[in-house]
Short mmCIF file of N, CA and C in Angstrom, two decimals:
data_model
loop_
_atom_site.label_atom_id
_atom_site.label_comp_id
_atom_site.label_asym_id
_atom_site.label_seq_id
_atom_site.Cartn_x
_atom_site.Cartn_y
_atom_site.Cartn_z
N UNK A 1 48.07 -31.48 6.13
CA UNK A 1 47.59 -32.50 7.06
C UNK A 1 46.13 -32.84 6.89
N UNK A 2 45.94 -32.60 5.89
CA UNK A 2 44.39 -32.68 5.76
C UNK A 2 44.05 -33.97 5.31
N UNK A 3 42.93 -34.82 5.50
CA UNK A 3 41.64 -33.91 6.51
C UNK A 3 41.84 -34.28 7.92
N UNK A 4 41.00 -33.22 8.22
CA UNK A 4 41.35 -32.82 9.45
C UNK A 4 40.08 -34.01 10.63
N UNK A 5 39.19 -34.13 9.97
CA UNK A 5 38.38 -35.01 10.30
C UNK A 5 38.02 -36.03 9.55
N UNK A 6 38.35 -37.97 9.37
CA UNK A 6 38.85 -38.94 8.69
C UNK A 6 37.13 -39.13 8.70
N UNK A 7 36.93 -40.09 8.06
CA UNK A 7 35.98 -41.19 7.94
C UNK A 7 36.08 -42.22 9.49
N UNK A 8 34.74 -42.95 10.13
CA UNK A 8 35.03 -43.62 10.68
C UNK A 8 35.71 -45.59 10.33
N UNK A 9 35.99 -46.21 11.61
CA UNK A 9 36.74 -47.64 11.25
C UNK A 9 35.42 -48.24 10.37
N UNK A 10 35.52 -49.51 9.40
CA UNK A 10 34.48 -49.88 8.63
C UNK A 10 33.82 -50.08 10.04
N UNK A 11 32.59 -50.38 9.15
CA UNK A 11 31.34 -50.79 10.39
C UNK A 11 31.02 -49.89 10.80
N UNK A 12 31.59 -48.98 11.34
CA UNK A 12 31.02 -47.80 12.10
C UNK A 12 30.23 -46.69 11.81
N UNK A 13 29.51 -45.96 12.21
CA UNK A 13 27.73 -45.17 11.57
C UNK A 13 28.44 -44.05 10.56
N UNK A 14 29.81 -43.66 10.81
CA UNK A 14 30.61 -42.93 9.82
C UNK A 14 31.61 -43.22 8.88
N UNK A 15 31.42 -44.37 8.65
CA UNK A 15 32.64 -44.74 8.07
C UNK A 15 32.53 -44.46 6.87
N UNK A 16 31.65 -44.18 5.82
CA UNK A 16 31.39 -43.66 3.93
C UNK A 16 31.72 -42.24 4.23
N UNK A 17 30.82 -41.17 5.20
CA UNK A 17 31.54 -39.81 4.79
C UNK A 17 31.08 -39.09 6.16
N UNK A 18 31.91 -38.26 6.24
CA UNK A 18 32.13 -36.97 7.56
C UNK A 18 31.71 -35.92 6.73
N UNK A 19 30.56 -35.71 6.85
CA UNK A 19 29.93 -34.03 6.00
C UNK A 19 29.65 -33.09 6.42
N UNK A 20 29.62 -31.79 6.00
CA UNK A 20 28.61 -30.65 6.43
C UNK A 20 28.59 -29.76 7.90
N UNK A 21 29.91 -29.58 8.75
CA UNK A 21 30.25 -29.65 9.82
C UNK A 21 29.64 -28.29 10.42
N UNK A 22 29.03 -27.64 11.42
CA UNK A 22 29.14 -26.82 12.12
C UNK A 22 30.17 -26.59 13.08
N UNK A 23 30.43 -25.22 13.35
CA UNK A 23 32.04 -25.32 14.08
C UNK A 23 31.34 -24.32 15.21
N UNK A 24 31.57 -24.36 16.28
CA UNK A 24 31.66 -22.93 17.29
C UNK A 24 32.79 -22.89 18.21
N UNK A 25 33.55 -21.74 18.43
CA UNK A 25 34.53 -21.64 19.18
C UNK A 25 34.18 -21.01 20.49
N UNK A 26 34.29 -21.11 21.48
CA UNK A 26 33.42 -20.65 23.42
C UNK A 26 34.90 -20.00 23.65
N UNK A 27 36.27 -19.84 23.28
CA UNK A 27 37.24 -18.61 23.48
C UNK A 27 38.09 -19.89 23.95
N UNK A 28 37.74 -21.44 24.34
CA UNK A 28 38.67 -22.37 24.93
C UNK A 28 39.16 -23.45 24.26
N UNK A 29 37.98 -24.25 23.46
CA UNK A 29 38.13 -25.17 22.46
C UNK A 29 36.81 -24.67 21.38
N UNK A 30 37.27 -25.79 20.39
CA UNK A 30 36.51 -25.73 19.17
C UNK A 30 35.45 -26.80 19.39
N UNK A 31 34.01 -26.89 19.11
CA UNK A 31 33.15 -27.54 19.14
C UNK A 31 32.42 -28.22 17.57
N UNK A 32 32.37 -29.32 17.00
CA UNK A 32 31.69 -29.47 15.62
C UNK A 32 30.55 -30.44 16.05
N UNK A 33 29.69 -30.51 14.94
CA UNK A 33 28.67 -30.78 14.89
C UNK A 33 28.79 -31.30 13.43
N UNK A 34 28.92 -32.69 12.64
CA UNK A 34 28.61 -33.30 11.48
C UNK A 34 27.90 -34.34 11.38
N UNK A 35 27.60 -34.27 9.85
CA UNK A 35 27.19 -35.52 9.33
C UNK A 35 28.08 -36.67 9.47
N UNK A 36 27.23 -37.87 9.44
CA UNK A 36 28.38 -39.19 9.26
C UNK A 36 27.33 -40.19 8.50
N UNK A 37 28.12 -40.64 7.54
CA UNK A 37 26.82 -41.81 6.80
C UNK A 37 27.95 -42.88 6.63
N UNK A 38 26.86 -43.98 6.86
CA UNK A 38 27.12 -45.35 7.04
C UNK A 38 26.97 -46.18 5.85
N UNK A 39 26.94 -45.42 5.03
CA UNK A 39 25.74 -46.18 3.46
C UNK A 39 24.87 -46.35 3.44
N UNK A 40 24.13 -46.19 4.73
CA UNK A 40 22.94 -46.25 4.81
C UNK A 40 21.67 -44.89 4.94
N UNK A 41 22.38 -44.49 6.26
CA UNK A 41 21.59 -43.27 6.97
C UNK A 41 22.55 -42.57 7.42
N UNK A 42 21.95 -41.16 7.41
CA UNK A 42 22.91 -39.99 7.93
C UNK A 42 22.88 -39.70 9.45
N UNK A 43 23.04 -39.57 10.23
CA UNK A 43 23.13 -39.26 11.85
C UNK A 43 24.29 -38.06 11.87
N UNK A 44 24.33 -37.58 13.04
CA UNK A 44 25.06 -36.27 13.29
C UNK A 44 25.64 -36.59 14.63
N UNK A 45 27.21 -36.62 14.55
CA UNK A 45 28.00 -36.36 15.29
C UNK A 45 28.97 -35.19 16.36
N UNK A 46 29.45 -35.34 16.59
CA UNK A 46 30.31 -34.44 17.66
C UNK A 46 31.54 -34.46 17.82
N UNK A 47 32.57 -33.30 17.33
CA UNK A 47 33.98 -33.43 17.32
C UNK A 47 34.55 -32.68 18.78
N UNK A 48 35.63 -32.78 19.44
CA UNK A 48 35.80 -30.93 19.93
C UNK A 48 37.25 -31.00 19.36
N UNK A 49 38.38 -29.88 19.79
CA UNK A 49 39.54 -29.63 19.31
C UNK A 49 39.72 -28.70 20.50
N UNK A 50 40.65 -28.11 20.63
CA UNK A 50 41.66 -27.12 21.14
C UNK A 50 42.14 -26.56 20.23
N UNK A 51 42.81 -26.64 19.22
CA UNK A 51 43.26 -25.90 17.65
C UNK A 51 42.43 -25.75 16.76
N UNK A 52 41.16 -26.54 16.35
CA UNK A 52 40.49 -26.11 14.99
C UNK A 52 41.14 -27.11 14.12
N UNK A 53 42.23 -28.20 14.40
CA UNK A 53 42.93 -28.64 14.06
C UNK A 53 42.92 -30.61 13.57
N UNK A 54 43.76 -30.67 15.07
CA UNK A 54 43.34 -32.30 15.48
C UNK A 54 42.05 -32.36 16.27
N UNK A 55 41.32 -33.20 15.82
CA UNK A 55 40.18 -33.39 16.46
C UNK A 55 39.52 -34.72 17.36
N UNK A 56 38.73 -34.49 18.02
CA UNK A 56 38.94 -35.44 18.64
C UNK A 56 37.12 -36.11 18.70
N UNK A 57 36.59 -37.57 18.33
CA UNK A 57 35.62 -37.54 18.01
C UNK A 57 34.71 -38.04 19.73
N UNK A 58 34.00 -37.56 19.68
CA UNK A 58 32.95 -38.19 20.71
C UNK A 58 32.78 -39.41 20.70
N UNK A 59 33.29 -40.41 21.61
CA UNK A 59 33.17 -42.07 21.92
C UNK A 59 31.36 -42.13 21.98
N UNK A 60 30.83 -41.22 21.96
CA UNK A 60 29.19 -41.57 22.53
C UNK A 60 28.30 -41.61 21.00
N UNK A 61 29.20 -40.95 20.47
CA UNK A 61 28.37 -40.79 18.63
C UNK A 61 27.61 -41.87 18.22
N UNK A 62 26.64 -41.30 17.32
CA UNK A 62 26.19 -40.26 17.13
C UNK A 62 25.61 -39.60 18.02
N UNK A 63 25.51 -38.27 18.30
CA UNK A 63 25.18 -37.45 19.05
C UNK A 63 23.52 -37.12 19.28
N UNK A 64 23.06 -37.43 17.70
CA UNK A 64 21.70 -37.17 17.27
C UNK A 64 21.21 -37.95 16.64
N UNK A 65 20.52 -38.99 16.97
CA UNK A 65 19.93 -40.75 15.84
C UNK A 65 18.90 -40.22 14.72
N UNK A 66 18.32 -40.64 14.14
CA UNK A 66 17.33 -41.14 13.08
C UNK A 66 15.82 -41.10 14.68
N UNK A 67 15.20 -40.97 14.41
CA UNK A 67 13.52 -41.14 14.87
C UNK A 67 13.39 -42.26 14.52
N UNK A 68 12.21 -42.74 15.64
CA UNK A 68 11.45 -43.83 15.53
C UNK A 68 10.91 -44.29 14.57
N UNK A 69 10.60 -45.51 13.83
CA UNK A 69 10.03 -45.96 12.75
C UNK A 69 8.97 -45.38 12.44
N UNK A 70 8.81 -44.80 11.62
CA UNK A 70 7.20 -44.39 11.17
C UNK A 70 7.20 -42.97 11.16
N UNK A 71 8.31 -42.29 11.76
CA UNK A 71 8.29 -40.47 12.19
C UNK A 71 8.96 -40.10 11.09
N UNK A 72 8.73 -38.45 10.90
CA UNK A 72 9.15 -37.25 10.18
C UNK A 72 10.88 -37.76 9.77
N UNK A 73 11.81 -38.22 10.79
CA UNK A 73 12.92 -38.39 10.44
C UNK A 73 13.42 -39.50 10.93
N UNK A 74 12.76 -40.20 10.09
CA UNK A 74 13.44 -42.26 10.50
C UNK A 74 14.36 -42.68 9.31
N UNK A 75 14.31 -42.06 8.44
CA UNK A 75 15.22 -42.01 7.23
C UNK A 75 16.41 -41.27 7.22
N UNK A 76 16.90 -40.14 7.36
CA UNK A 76 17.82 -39.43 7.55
C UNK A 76 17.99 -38.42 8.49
N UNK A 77 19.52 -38.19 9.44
CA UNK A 77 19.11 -36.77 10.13
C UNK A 77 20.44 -36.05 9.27
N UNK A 78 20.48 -34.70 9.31
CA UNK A 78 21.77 -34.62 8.32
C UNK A 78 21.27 -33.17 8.47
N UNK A 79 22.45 -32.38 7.74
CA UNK A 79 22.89 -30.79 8.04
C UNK A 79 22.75 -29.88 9.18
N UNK A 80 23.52 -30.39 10.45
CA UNK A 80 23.06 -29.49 11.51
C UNK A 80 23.46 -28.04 11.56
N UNK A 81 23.12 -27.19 12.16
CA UNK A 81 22.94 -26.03 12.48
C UNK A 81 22.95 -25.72 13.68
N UNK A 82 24.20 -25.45 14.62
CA UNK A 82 24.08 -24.93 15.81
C UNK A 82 24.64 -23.59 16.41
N UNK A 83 24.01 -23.31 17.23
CA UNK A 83 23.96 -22.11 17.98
C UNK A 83 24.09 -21.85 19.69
N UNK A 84 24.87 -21.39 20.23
CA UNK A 84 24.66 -21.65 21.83
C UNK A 84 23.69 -19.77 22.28
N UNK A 85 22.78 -19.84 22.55
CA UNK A 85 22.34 -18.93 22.76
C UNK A 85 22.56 -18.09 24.22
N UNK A 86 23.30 -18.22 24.69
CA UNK A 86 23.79 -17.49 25.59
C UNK A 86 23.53 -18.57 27.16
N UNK A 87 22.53 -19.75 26.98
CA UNK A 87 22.23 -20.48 28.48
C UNK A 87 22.50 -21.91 27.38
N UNK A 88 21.88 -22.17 26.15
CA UNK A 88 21.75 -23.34 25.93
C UNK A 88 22.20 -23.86 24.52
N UNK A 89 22.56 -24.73 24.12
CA UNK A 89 23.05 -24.96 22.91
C UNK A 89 21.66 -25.23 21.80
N UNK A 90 21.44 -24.76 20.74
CA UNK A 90 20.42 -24.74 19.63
C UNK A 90 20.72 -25.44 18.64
N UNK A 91 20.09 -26.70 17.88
CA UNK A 91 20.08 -27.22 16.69
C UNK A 91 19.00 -27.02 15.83
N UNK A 92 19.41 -26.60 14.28
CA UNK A 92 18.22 -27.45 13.86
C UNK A 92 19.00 -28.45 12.68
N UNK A 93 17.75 -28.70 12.19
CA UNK A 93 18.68 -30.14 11.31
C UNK A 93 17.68 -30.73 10.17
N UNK A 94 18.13 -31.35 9.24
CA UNK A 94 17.16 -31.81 8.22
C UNK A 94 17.02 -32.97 8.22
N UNK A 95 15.49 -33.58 8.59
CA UNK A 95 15.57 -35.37 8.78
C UNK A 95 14.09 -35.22 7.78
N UNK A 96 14.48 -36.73 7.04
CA UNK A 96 13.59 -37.27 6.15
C UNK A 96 12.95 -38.67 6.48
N UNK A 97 11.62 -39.09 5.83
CA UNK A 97 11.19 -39.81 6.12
C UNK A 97 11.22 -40.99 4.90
N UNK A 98 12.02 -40.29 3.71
CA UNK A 98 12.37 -40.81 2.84
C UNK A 98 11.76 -40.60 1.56
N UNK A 99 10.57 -39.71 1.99
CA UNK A 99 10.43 -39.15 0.78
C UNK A 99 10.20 -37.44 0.82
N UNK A 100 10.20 -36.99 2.11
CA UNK A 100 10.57 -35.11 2.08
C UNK A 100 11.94 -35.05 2.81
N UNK A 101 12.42 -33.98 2.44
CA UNK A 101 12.96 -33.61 4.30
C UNK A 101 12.24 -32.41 4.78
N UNK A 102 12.08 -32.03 5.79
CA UNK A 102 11.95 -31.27 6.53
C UNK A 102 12.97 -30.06 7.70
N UNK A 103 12.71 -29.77 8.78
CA UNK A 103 13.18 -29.19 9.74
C UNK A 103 13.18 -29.44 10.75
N UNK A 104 13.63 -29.80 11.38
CA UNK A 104 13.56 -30.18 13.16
C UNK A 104 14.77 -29.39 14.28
N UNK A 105 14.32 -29.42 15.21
CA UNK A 105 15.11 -28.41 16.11
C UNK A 105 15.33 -29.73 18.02
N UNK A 106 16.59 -29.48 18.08
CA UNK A 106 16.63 -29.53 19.25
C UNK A 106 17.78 -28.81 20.16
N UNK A 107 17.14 -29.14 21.39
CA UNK A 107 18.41 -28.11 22.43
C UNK A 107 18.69 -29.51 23.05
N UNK A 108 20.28 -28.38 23.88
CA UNK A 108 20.76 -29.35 24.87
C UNK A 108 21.73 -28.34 25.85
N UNK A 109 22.21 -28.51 27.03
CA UNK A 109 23.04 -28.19 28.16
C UNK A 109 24.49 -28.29 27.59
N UNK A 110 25.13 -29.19 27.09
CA UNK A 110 25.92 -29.29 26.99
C UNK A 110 26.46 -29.63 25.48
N UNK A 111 25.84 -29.89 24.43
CA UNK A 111 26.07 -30.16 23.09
C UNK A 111 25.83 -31.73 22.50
N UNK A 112 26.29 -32.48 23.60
CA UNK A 112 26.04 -33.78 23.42
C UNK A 112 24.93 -34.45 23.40
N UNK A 113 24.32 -34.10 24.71
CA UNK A 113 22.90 -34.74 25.35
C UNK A 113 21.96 -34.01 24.58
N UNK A 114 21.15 -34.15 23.69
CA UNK A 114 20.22 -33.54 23.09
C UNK A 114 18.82 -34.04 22.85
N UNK A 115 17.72 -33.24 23.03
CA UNK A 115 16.63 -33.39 23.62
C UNK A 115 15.71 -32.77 21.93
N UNK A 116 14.82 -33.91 21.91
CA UNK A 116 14.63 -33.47 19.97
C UNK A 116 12.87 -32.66 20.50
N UNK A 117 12.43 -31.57 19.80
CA UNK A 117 11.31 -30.98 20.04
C UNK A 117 10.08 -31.73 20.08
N UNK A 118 9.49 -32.07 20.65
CA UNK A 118 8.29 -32.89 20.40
C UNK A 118 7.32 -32.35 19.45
N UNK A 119 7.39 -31.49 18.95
CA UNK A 119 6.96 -30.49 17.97
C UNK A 119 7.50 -30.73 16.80
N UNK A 120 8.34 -31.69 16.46
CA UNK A 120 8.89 -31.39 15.39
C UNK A 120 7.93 -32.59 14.24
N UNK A 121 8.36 -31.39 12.87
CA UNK A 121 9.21 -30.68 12.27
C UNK A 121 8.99 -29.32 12.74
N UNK A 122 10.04 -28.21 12.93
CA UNK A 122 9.31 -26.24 13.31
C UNK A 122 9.31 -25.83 12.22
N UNK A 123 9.72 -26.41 10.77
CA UNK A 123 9.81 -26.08 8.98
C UNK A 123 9.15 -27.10 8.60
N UNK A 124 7.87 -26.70 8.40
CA UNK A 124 7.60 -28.08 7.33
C UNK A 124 7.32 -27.33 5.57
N UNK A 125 6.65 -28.55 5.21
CA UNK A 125 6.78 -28.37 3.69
C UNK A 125 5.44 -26.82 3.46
N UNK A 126 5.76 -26.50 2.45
CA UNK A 126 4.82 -25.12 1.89
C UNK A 126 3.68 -26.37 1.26
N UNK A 127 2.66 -25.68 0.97
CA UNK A 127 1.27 -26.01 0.72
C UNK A 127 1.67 -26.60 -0.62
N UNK A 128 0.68 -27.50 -1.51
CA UNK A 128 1.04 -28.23 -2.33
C UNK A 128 1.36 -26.99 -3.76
N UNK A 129 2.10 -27.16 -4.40
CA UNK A 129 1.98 -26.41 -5.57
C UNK A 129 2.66 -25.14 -5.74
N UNK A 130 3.26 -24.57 -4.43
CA UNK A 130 4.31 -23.82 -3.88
C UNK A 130 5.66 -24.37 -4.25
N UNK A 131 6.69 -23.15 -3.76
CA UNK A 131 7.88 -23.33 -4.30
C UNK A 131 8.94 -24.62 -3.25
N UNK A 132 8.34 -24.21 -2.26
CA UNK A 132 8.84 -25.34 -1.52
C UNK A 132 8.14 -26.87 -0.51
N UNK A 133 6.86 -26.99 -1.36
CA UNK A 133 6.13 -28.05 -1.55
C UNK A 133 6.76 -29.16 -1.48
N UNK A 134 8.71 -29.49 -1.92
CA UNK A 134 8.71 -30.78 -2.24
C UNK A 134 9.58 -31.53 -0.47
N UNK A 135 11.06 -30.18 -0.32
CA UNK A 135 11.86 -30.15 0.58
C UNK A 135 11.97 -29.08 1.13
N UNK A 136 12.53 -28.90 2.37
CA UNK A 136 12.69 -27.65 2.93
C UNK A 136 14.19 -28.36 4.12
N UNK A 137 15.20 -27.63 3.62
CA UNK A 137 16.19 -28.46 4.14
C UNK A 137 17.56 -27.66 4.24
N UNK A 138 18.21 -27.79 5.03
CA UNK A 138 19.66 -27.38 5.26
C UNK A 138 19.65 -25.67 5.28
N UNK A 139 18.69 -25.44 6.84
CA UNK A 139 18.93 -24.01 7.08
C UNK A 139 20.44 -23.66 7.62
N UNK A 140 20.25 -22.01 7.93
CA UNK A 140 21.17 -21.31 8.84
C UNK A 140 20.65 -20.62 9.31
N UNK A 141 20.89 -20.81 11.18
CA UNK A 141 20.31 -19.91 11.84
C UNK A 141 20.82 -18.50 12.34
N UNK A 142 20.86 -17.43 12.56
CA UNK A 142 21.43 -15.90 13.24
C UNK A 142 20.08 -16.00 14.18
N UNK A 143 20.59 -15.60 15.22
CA UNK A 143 20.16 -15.25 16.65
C UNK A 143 21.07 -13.88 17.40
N UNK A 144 20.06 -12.80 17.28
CA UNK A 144 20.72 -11.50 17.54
C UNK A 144 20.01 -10.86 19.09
N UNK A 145 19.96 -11.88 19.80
CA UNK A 145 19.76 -11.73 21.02
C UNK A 145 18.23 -11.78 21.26
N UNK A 146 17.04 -11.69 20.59
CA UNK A 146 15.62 -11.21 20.53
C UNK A 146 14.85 -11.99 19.22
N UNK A 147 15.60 -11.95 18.22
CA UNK A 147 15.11 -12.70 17.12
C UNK A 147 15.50 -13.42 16.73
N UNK A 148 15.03 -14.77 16.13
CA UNK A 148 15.92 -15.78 15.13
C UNK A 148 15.59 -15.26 13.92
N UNK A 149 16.53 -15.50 12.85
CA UNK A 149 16.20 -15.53 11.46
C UNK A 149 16.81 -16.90 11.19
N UNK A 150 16.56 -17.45 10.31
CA UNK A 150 16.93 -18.80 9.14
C UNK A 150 16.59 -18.27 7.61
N UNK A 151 17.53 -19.01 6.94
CA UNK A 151 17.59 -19.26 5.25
C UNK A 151 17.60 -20.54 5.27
N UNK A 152 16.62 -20.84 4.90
CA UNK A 152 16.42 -22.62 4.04
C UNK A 152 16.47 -22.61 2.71
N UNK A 153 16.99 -23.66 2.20
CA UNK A 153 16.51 -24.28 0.53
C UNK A 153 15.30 -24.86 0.82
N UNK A 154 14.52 -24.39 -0.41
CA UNK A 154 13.37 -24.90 -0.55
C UNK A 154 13.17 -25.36 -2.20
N UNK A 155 12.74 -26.62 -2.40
CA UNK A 155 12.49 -27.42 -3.60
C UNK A 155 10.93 -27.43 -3.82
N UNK A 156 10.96 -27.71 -4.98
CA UNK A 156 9.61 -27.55 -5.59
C UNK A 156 9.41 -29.22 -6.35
N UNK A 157 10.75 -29.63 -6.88
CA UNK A 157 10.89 -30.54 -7.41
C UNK A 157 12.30 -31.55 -6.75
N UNK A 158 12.67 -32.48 -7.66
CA UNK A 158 14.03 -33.00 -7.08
C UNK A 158 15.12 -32.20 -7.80
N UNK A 159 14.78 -31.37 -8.55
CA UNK A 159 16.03 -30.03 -9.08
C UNK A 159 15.85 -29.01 -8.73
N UNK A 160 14.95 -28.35 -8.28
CA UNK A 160 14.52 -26.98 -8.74
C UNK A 160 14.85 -26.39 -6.49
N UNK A 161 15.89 -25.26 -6.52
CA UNK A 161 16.32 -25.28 -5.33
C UNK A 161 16.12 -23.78 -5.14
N UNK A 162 15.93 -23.24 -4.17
CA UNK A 162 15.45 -21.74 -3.94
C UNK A 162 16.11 -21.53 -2.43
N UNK A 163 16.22 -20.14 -2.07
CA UNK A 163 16.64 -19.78 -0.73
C UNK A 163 15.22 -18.83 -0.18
N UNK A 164 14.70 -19.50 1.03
CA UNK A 164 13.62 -18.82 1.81
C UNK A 164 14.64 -18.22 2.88
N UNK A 165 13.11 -17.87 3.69
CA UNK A 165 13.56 -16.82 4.90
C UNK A 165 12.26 -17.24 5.63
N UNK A 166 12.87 -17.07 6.96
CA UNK A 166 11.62 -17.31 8.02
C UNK A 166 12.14 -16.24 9.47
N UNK A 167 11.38 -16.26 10.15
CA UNK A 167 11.47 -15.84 11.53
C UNK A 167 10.74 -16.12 12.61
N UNK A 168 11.62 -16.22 13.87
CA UNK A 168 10.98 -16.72 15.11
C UNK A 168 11.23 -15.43 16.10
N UNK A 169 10.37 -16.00 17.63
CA UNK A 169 11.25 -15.47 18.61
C UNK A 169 11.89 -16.50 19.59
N UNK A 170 11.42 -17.81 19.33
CA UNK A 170 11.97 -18.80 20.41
C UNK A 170 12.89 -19.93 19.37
N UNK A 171 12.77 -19.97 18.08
CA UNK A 171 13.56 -21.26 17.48
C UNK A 171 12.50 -22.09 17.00
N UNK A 172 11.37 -22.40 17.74
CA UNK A 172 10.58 -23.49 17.57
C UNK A 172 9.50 -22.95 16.30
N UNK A 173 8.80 -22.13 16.90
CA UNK A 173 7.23 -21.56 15.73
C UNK A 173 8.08 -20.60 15.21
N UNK A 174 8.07 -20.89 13.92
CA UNK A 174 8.61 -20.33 12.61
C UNK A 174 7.53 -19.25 11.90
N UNK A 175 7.90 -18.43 11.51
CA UNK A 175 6.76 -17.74 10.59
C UNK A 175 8.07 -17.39 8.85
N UNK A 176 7.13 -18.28 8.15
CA UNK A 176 7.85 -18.25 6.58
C UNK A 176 7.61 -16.44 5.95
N UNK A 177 8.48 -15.82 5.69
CA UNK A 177 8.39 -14.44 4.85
C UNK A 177 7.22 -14.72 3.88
N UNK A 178 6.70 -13.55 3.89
CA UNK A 178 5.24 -13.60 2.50
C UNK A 178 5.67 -13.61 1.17
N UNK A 179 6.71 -13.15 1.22
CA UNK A 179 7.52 -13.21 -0.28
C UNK A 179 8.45 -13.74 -1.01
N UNK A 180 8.77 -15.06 0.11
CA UNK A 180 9.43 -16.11 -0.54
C UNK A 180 9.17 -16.62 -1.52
N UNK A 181 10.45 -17.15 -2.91
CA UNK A 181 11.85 -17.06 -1.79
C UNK A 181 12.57 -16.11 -2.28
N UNK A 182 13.34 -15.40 -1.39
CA UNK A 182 14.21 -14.41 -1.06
C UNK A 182 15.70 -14.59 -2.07
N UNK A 183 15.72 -15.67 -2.46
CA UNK A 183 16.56 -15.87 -3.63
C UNK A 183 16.16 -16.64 -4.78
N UNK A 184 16.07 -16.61 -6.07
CA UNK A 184 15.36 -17.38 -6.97
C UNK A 184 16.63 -17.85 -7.52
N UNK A 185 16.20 -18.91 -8.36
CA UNK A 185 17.43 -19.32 -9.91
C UNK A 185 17.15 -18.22 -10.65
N UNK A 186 18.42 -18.20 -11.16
CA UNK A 186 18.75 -17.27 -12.48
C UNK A 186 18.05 -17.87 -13.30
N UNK A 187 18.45 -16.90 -14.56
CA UNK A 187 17.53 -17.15 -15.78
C UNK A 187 18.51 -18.13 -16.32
N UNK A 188 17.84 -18.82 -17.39
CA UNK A 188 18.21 -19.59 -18.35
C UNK A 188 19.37 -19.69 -19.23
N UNK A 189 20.45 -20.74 -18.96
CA UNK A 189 21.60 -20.31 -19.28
C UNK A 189 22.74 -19.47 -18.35
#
C-alpha cells in the first residue's frame, strides 16, 4: 500500500515531494513532521495516524513557513527534528537563505502552532576555513531528561559532508564539541 504519505493536489506547497519525516508515537496516535516542496521552497508539514499507516494530513499546512524576506530562512525550511519533552513539543530544522543553511529551533503546545526562536539560527556556521564553514544542517536531537545532545552534518564545501556533535541544556545555546567532527570521510577510495 505504499506510500503511505502521497504528494500533494498540483498547486499545492507539496505537491513535487513529501520528504524526510519525523514520526513520534504519545501510546494513542502517530504524529509526523515533513518536508513538502512545491518546486520551489521546502516548508514542513504535519501528518497524524492512529496506525503508522493511513495518514491523515493537516488542512492548516504547512505547519512551519519560510521567514521573512531578507532572514536566515526565507529560502528553505526543511529536515525537521522533533521531540516532545515531557510539557512541550521541540523542533529544530534547517532553513537557508539560499546560500548556507543553518539551524533553527522552535517549540509549540501542541505540534501544530509553532512559535520560531527569535534567536535563531541556535547552529550557525563554524568560523571561516573550518570544517563546517559552508552548511550545518539536518541534525538529530536525544534529550535524556537534563541534557540535549545533537549530530549535525557539517560541510566545508558543496561535497565535502562530516558528522558534528554539540550540547545544550535548554535546546536553544548550543555549545559545538572541541573536537569536531566526531565522524570524518573515509579515506580515499
Amino acid at each position: 500500500g505504499n506510500p503511505v504519505l502521497d504528494i500533494g493536489a498540483s498547486g499545492t506547497w507539496d505537491d513535487q515531494y513529501v520528504t524526510r519525516p519525523t514520526v513520534l508515537f504519545d501510546g494513542v496516535k502517530y504524529q509526523m513532521w515533513y518536508n513538502g516542496f512545491d518546486g520551489s521552497d521546502y516548508r514542513i508539514g504535519y501528518a497524524t495516524s492512529s496506525d503508522g499507516i493511513v495518514w491523515e494530513k493537516n488542512p492548516g499546512n504547512p505547519v512551519l513557513d519560510l521567514g521573512a524576506s531578507g532572514t536566515w530562512d526565507d529560502y528553505d525550511i526543511a529536515a525537521p527534528r522533533v521531540i516532545f519533552n515531557g510539557t512541550k513539543y521541540q523542533m529544530w530544522y534547517s532553513g537557508s537563505d539560499g546560500s548556507n543553511y543553518r539551524i533553527g529551533y522552535a517549540n509549540s503546545g501542541d505540534g501544530i502552532v509553532w512559535e520560531k526562536n527569535p534567536g535563531n539560527p541556535v547552529l550557525d556556521l563554524g568560523a571561516s576555513g573550518t570544517w563546517d564553514d559552508y552548511h550545518v544542517v539536518q541534525s538529530t536531537v536525544f534529550f535524556d531528561g537534563a541534557k540535549y545532545q545533537m549530530w549535525y552534518c557539517g560541510y566545508d564545501g558543496p561535497s565535502r559532508a562530516k558528522i558534528g556533535y554539540a550540547t545544550s541544556s535548554d535546546g536553544i545555546v548550543w555549545e559545538k564539541y572541541p573536537s569536531n567532527p566526531v565522524l570524518d570521510v573515509g579515506t580515499d577510495g
